[in-house]
Amino acid sequence: MTGIKIMHLIIGLGNPGTKYKKTRHNAGFLVIENLAMRVDCNQPLLKKCNALIAKTDIGGTDVLLAQPQTFMNESGKAVQALAHYYKINPKNILIIYDDIDLPLGKIRIREKGSAGGHKGLQSIIDYLNTNEFSRIKIGIGPQPENIPSEKYVLQNFKRNEWKIMQEDMIPKTIEAIECFLKNGIDKTMCEYNC
């Protein structure tokens, strides 16, 4: 008798619509899109549970890739619905999102913790009623002093920032996701938080 295969839920946070596609707040969406291309996910993204989703296999692990379509501040609604529908334990959820306090070019991996002021993450904590899920923070800072954070995160990446995202940040984040799926959160934190 074979064991039950555990599915992992990898969610990139962002805002739906072409208006937000290249904004800093959509760093999570960008990673999910690039990850789907990297693993040659030939299944189109389907709308289910307030999210665009695609099932795939990464290194022998069943994975559900998702982009919530609820807008950032209500991300938890989609995450809760997906976790419930697919019976996914929070320990098998990985959230990818932007972090204004982390410099561009850096990522940080955490096993659990507070939202740190990120409204999308706070929504997920509220809907799941736990903060015990893994996350990868993608640096989009530093925020200029003369621009409010709400405005800064909704601006498009500048040309040089976009190049860093495409050539460094997105590939590095995808490698960290693959490490998480293969080796677990502890090894991933050791390898990528140095």
Short mmCIF file of N, CA, C and O in Angstrom, two decimals, residues 46-142:
data_model
loop_
_atom_site.label_atom_id
_atom_site.label_comp_id
_atom_site.label_asym_id
_atom_site.label_seq_id
_atom_site.Cartn_x
_atom_site.Cartn_y
_atom_site.Cartn_z
N LEU A 46 -6.46 28.10 -14.40
CA LEU A 46 -7.92 28.03 -14.31
C LEU A 46 -8.39 28.86 -13.13
O LEU A 46 -7.70 28.97 -12.13
N LYS A 47 -9.60 29.42 -13.23
CA LYS A 47 -10.17 30.20 -12.14
C LYS A 47 -10.93 29.26 -11.21
O LYS A 47 -11.82 28.54 -11.62
N LYS A 48 -10.50 29.23 -9.95
CA LYS A 48 -11.17 28.40 -8.96
C LYS A 48 -10.89 28.99 -7.58
O LYS A 48 -9.77 29.42 -7.30
N CYS A 49 -11.89 29.00 -6.72
CA CYS A 49 -11.72 29.48 -5.34
C CYS A 49 -11.13 30.89 -5.29
O CYS A 49 -10.23 31.17 -4.51
N ASN A 50 -11.61 31.79 -6.13
CA ASN A 50 -11.12 33.17 -6.17
C ASN A 50 -9.63 33.28 -6.52
O ASN A 50 -8.94 34.18 -6.05
N ALA A 51 -9.13 32.34 -7.32
CA ALA A 51 -7.71 32.36 -7.69
C ALA A 51 -7.53 31.75 -9.08
O ALA A 51 -8.35 30.95 -9.52
N LEU A 52 -6.43 32.14 -9.74
CA LEU A 52 -5.99 31.43 -10.93
C LEU A 52 -5.05 30.34 -10.45
O LEU A 52 -4.11 30.62 -9.69
N ILE A 53 -5.32 29.10 -10.85
CA ILE A 53 -4.54 27.98 -10.35
C ILE A 53 -4.06 27.08 -11.48
O ILE A 53 -4.64 27.07 -12.57
N ALA A 54 -3.01 26.34 -11.20
CA ALA A 54 -2.54 25.29 -12.11
C ALA A 54 -1.90 24.20 -11.27
O ALA A 54 -1.12 24.49 -10.36
N LYS A 55 -2.25 22.96 -11.55
CA LYS A 55 -1.62 21.82 -10.87
C LYS A 55 -0.43 21.38 -11.69
O LYS A 55 -0.49 21.34 -12.92
N THR A 56 0.65 21.04 -11.00
CA THR A 56 1.85 20.57 -11.69
C THR A 56 2.65 19.67 -10.76
O THR A 56 2.26 19.42 -9.63
N ASP A 57 3.75 19.19 -11.28
CA ASP A 57 4.67 18.34 -10.51
C ASP A 57 6.04 19.01 -10.56
O ASP A 57 6.52 19.36 -11.63
N ILE A 58 6.62 19.23 -9.38
CA ILE A 58 7.95 19.82 -9.32
C ILE A 58 8.84 18.86 -8.53
O ILE A 58 8.65 18.67 -7.33
N GLY A 59 9.78 18.23 -9.23
CA GLY A 59 10.69 17.29 -8.58
C GLY A 59 9.99 16.13 -7.89
O GLY A 59 10.43 15.67 -6.84
N GLY A 60 8.89 15.67 -8.46
CA GLY A 60 8.16 14.55 -7.89
C GLY A 60 7.14 14.93 -6.83
O GLY A 60 6.50 14.07 -6.23
N THR A 61 6.96 16.23 -6.58
CA THR A 61 5.99 16.71 -5.59
C THR A 61 4.80 17.32 -6.30
O THR A 61 4.97 18.15 -7.21
N ASP A 62 3.60 16.94 -5.89
CA ASP A 62 2.38 17.56 -6.43
C ASP A 62 2.27 18.98 -5.89
O ASP A 62 2.34 19.20 -4.67
N VAL A 63 2.09 19.91 -6.81
CA VAL A 63 2.06 21.32 -6.43
C VAL A 63 0.87 22.01 -7.09
O VAL A 63 0.55 21.75 -8.25
N LEU A 64 0.24 22.87 -6.31
CA LEU A 64 -0.81 23.73 -6.83
C LEU A 64 -0.25 25.15 -6.82
O LEU A 64 0.08 25.69 -5.77
N LEU A 65 -0.10 25.74 -8.01
CA LEU A 65 0.36 27.12 -8.13
C LEU A 65 -0.87 28.02 -8.15
O LEU A 65 -1.87 27.69 -8.79
N ALA A 66 -0.81 29.16 -7.45
CA ALA A 66 -2.00 30.01 -7.39
C ALA A 66 -1.65 31.49 -7.34
O ALA A 66 -0.65 31.89 -6.74
N GLN A 67 -2.53 32.27 -7.96
CA GLN A 67 -2.51 33.73 -7.89
C GLN A 67 -3.90 34.18 -7.45
O GLN A 67 -4.85 34.11 -8.23
N PRO A 68 -4.06 34.62 -6.20
CA PRO A 68 -5.39 35.09 -5.76
C PRO A 68 -5.89 36.23 -6.63
O PRO A 68 -5.11 37.10 -7.04
N GLN A 69 -7.18 36.21 -6.93
CA GLN A 69 -7.80 37.25 -7.77
C GLN A 69 -8.69 38.16 -6.94
O GLN A 69 -9.58 38.82 -7.47
N THR A 70 -8.44 38.22 -5.65
CA THR A 70 -9.27 38.98 -4.72
C THR A 70 -8.71 40.36 -4.42
O THR A 70 -9.25 41.06 -3.58
N PHE A 71 -7.62 40.74 -5.05
CA PHE A 71 -6.82 41.91 -4.72
C PHE A 71 -6.08 41.64 -3.41
O PHE A 71 -6.49 40.83 -2.59
N MET A 72 -4.95 42.30 -3.27
CA MET A 72 -3.99 42.00 -2.22
C MET A 72 -4.60 41.91 -0.82
O MET A 72 -4.36 40.95 -0.08
N ASN A 73 -5.39 42.91 -0.44
CA ASN A 73 -5.87 42.99 0.94
C ASN A 73 -6.86 41.89 1.33
O ASN A 73 -7.17 41.73 2.51
N GLU A 74 -7.36 41.14 0.34
CA GLU A 74 -8.28 40.04 0.63
C GLU A 74 -7.69 38.69 0.19
O GLU A 74 -8.42 37.74 -0.07
N SER A 75 -6.37 38.61 0.11
CA SER A 75 -5.70 37.39 -0.35
C SER A 75 -6.10 36.16 0.47
O SER A 75 -6.19 35.05 -0.06
N GLY A 76 -6.35 36.36 1.75
CA GLY A 76 -6.69 35.24 2.63
C GLY A 76 -7.95 34.50 2.22
O GLY A 76 -8.06 33.29 2.45
N LYS A 77 -8.88 35.20 1.60
CA LYS A 77 -10.12 34.57 1.15
C LYS A 77 -9.83 33.45 0.16
O LYS A 77 -10.36 32.35 0.28
N ALA A 78 -8.95 33.72 -0.79
CA ALA A 78 -8.59 32.71 -1.80
C ALA A 78 -7.73 31.60 -1.19
O ALA A 78 -7.94 30.42 -1.47
N VAL A 79 -6.77 31.98 -0.34
CA VAL A 79 -5.89 30.98 0.27
C VAL A 79 -6.69 30.01 1.13
O VAL A 79 -6.51 28.79 1.05
N GLN A 80 -7.60 30.54 1.93
CA GLN A 80 -8.44 29.68 2.78
C GLN A 80 -9.30 28.74 1.92
O GLN A 80 -9.40 27.53 2.21
N ALA A 81 -9.90 29.27 0.87
CA ALA A 81 -10.76 28.45 0.01
C ALA A 81 -9.97 27.33 -0.66
O ALA A 81 -10.41 26.18 -0.71
N LEU A 82 -8.77 27.64 -1.15
CA LEU A 82 -7.93 26.62 -1.80
C LEU A 82 -7.46 25.57 -0.80
O LEU A 82 -7.51 24.37 -1.08
N ALA A 83 -7.01 26.02 0.37
CA ALA A 83 -6.54 25.08 1.40
C ALA A 83 -7.66 24.15 1.83
O ALA A 83 -7.44 22.94 2.00
N HIS A 84 -8.87 24.68 1.96
CA HIS A 84 -10.02 23.86 2.36
C HIS A 84 -10.42 22.89 1.25
O HIS A 84 -10.60 21.69 1.49
N TYR A 85 -10.53 23.39 0.03
CA TYR A 85 -10.99 22.56 -1.08
C TYR A 85 -10.02 21.41 -1.36
O TYR A 85 -10.44 20.27 -1.57
N TYR A 86 -8.72 21.70 -1.34
CA TYR A 86 -7.71 20.68 -1.65
C TYR A 86 -7.15 19.99 -0.41
O TYR A 86 -6.24 19.18 -0.51
N LYS A 87 -7.72 20.33 0.77
CA LYS A 87 -7.30 19.72 2.04
C LYS A 87 -5.79 19.83 2.27
O LYS A 87 -5.10 18.85 2.51
N ILE A 88 -5.30 21.06 2.17
CA ILE A 88 -3.87 21.32 2.32
C ILE A 88 -3.61 21.94 3.70
O ILE A 88 -4.19 22.96 4.05
N ASN A 89 -2.74 21.29 4.45
CA ASN A 89 -2.35 21.77 5.77
C ASN A 89 -1.52 23.05 5.63
O ASN A 89 -0.70 23.14 4.72
N PRO A 90 -1.71 24.04 6.52
CA PRO A 90 -0.91 25.26 6.45
C PRO A 90 0.60 25.01 6.41
O PRO A 90 1.35 25.79 5.82
N LYS A 91 1.08 23.92 6.99
CA LYS A 91 2.51 23.59 6.97
C LYS A 91 3.00 23.31 5.55
O LYS A 91 4.20 23.33 5.28
N ASN A 92 2.05 23.02 4.63
CA ASN A 92 2.40 22.74 3.23
C ASN A 92 2.05 23.89 2.30
O ASN A 92 1.91 23.72 1.10
N ILE A 93 1.90 25.08 2.90
CA ILE A 93 1.63 26.30 2.13
C ILE A 93 2.87 27.17 2.13
O ILE A 93 3.52 27.35 3.15
N LEU A 94 3.20 27.72 0.96
CA LEU A 94 4.31 28.65 0.82
C LEU A 94 3.80 29.90 0.12
O LEU A 94 3.26 29.82 -0.98
N ILE A 95 3.94 31.04 0.80
CA ILE A 95 3.47 32.31 0.26
C ILE A 95 4.66 33.11 -0.25
O ILE A 95 5.66 33.27 0.45
N ILE A 96 4.54 33.66 -1.46
CA ILE A 96 5.59 34.48 -2.07
C ILE A 96 5.04 35.90 -2.16
O ILE A 96 3.99 36.12 -2.75
N TYR A 97 5.76 36.87 -1.57
CA TYR A 97 5.25 38.24 -1.58
C TYR A 97 6.37 39.26 -1.47
O TYR A 97 7.50 38.94 -1.12
N ASP A 98 6.03 40.51 -1.78
CA ASP A 98 6.98 41.62 -1.75
C ASP A 98 7.19 42.10 -0.32
O ASP A 98 6.29 42.01 0.51
N ASP A 99 8.40 42.61 -0.05
CA ASP A 99 8.71 43.18 1.26
C ASP A 99 9.42 44.52 1.06
O ASP A 99 10.53 44.57 0.55
N ILE A 100 8.75 45.57 1.49
CA ILE A 100 9.26 46.93 1.32
C ILE A 100 10.46 47.21 2.20
O ILE A 100 11.27 48.09 1.93
N ASP A 101 10.61 46.46 3.30
CA ASP A 101 11.71 46.68 4.25
C ASP A 101 12.98 45.92 3.86
O ASP A 101 14.01 46.09 4.50
N LEU A 102 12.88 45.10 2.84
CA LEU A 102 14.02 44.30 2.38
C LEU A 102 14.55 44.93 1.09
O LEU A 102 13.77 45.25 0.20
N PRO A 103 15.86 45.13 0.99
CA PRO A 103 16.38 45.77 -0.22
C PRO A 103 16.19 44.91 -1.47
O PRO A 103 16.22 43.68 -1.39
N LEU A 104 16.01 45.58 -2.59
CA LEU A 104 15.93 44.89 -3.88
C LEU A 104 17.20 44.06 -4.06
O LEU A 104 18.30 44.52 -3.79
N GLY A 105 17.03 42.83 -4.47
CA GLY A 105 18.17 41.92 -4.63
C GLY A 105 18.26 40.89 -3.53
O GLY A 105 19.04 39.96 -3.60
N LYS A 106 17.43 41.05 -2.48
CA LYS A 106 17.46 40.13 -1.35
C LYS A 106 16.14 39.38 -1.23
O LYS A 106 15.08 39.90 -1.57
N ILE A 107 16.23 38.12 -0.78
CA ILE A 107 15.03 37.38 -0.39
C ILE A 107 15.24 36.90 1.04
O ILE A 107 16.37 36.76 1.50
N ARG A 108 14.14 36.68 1.75
CA ARG A 108 14.17 36.15 3.11
C ARG A 108 13.13 35.06 3.22
O ARG A 108 11.99 35.25 2.79
N ILE A 109 13.51 33.95 3.82
CA ILE A 109 12.59 32.83 4.00
C ILE A 109 12.28 32.67 5.48
O ILE A 109 13.19 32.76 6.31
N ARG A 110 11.02 32.49 5.79
CA ARG A 110 10.59 32.31 7.18
C ARG A 110 9.63 31.12 7.25
O ARG A 110 8.84 30.88 6.34
N GLU A 111 9.69 30.43 8.38
CA GLU A 111 8.80 29.28 8.61
C GLU A 111 7.43 29.74 9.09
O GLU A 111 6.42 29.12 8.80
N LYS A 112 7.41 30.83 9.84
CA LYS A 112 6.16 31.38 10.38
C LYS A 112 6.46 32.79 10.87
O LYS A 112 7.60 33.24 10.80
N GLY A 113 5.45 33.48 11.37
CA GLY A 113 5.69 34.81 11.93
C GLY A 113 4.55 35.76 11.67
O GLY A 113 3.51 35.39 11.13
N SER A 114 4.77 37.01 12.06
CA SER A 114 3.74 38.04 11.92
C SER A 114 3.69 38.52 10.47
O SER A 114 4.52 38.15 9.64
N ALA A 115 2.72 39.38 10.20
CA ALA A 115 2.56 39.93 8.85
C ALA A 115 3.55 41.06 8.59
O ALA A 115 3.79 41.41 7.43
N GLY A 116 4.13 41.63 9.63
CA GLY A 116 5.09 42.72 9.45
C GLY A 116 4.53 43.91 8.70
O GLY A 116 5.25 44.59 7.99
N GLY A 117 3.23 44.16 8.85
CA GLY A 117 2.60 45.30 8.18
C GLY A 117 2.11 45.03 6.77
O GLY A 117 1.51 45.90 6.15
N HIS A 118 2.34 43.81 6.25
CA HIS A 118 1.90 43.47 4.88
C HIS A 118 0.44 43.04 4.94
O HIS A 118 0.10 42.03 5.56
N LYS A 119 -0.44 43.81 4.29
CA LYS A 119 -1.88 43.55 4.40
C LYS A 119 -2.32 42.26 3.75
O LYS A 119 -3.25 41.61 4.22
N GLY A 120 -1.66 41.86 2.67
CA GLY A 120 -1.99 40.58 2.04
C GLY A 120 -1.68 39.42 2.96
O GLY A 120 -2.47 38.48 3.11
N LEU A 121 -0.52 39.48 3.59
CA LEU A 121 -0.12 38.42 4.52
C LEU A 121 -1.02 38.42 5.76
O LEU A 121 -1.40 37.36 6.25
N GLN A 122 -1.38 39.61 6.24
CA GLN A 122 -2.27 39.69 7.40
C GLN A 122 -3.63 39.06 7.09
O GLN A 122 -4.21 38.37 7.93
N SER A 123 -4.11 39.28 5.88
CA SER A 123 -5.38 38.68 5.46
C SER A 123 -5.29 37.16 5.50
O SER A 123 -6.23 36.48 5.95
N ILE A 124 -4.17 36.61 5.05
CA ILE A 124 -3.99 35.15 5.06
C ILE A 124 -3.96 34.62 6.50
O ILE A 124 -4.62 33.63 6.83
N ILE A 125 -3.23 35.30 7.36
CA ILE A 125 -3.19 34.91 8.78
C ILE A 125 -4.59 34.93 9.38
O ILE A 125 -5.00 34.01 10.09
N ASP A 126 -5.35 35.98 9.08
CA ASP A 126 -6.72 36.11 9.62
C ASP A 126 -7.63 34.99 9.11
O ASP A 126 -8.37 34.38 9.89
N TYR A 127 -7.60 34.73 7.81
CA TYR A 127 -8.49 33.70 7.24
C TYR A 127 -8.10 32.28 7.63
O TYR A 127 -8.96 31.45 7.86
N LEU A 128 -6.79 32.01 7.72
CA LEU A 128 -6.35 30.66 8.12
C LEU A 128 -6.35 30.49 9.63
O LEU A 128 -6.25 29.37 10.13
N ASN A 129 -6.42 31.61 10.34
CA ASN A 129 -6.38 31.60 11.80
C ASN A 129 -5.08 31.00 12.33
O ASN A 129 -5.06 30.32 13.35
N THR A 130 -4.00 31.21 11.60
CA THR A 130 -2.67 30.76 12.02
C THR A 130 -1.62 31.57 11.25
O THR A 130 -1.90 32.05 10.15
N ASN A 131 -0.45 31.70 11.85
CA ASN A 131 0.67 32.31 11.14
C ASN A 131 1.74 31.26 10.85
O ASN A 131 2.85 31.57 10.46
N GLU A 132 1.37 29.99 11.04
CA GLU A 132 2.32 28.89 10.88
C GLU A 132 2.28 28.31 9.46
O GLU A 132 1.83 27.20 9.23
N PHE A 133 2.71 29.14 8.53
CA PHE A 133 2.91 28.71 7.14
C PHE A 133 4.18 29.39 6.66
O PHE A 133 4.56 30.46 7.16
N SER A 134 4.86 28.77 5.71
CA SER A 134 6.14 29.29 5.24
C SER A 134 5.92 30.43 4.26
O SER A 134 4.88 30.53 3.61
N ARG A 135 6.95 31.28 4.18
CA ARG A 135 6.86 32.40 3.26
C ARG A 135 8.23 32.80 2.74
O ARG A 135 9.24 32.60 3.43
N ILE A 136 8.24 33.34 1.52
CA ILE A 136 9.44 33.91 0.93
C ILE A 136 9.15 35.38 0.65
O ILE A 136 8.22 35.70 -0.09
N LYS A 137 9.93 36.25 1.26
CA LYS A 137 9.80 37.69 1.07
C LYS A 137 10.79 38.13 0.00
O LYS A 137 11.96 37.78 0.05
N ILE A 138 10.30 38.90 -0.95
CA ILE A 138 11.13 39.43 -2.03
C ILE A 138 11.33 40.92 -1.80
O ILE A 138 10.36 41.68 -1.73
N GLY A 139 12.58 41.32 -1.66
CA GLY A 139 12.89 42.72 -1.40
C GLY A 139 12.52 43.63 -2.55
O GLY A 139 12.87 43.37 -3.70
N ILE A 140 11.81 44.72 -2.22
CA ILE A 140 11.47 45.75 -3.22
C ILE A 140 11.91 47.13 -2.72
O ILE A 140 11.57 48.14 -3.31
N GLY A 141 12.64 47.17 -1.61
CA GLY A 141 13.07 48.44 -1.02
C GLY A 141 14.40 48.90 -1.60
O GLY A 141 14.98 48.22 -2.46
N PRO A 142 14.88 50.04 -1.12
CA PRO A 142 14.27 50.86 -0.08
C PRO A 142 13.22 51.81 -0.64
O PRO A 142 13.32 52.27 -1.77
#
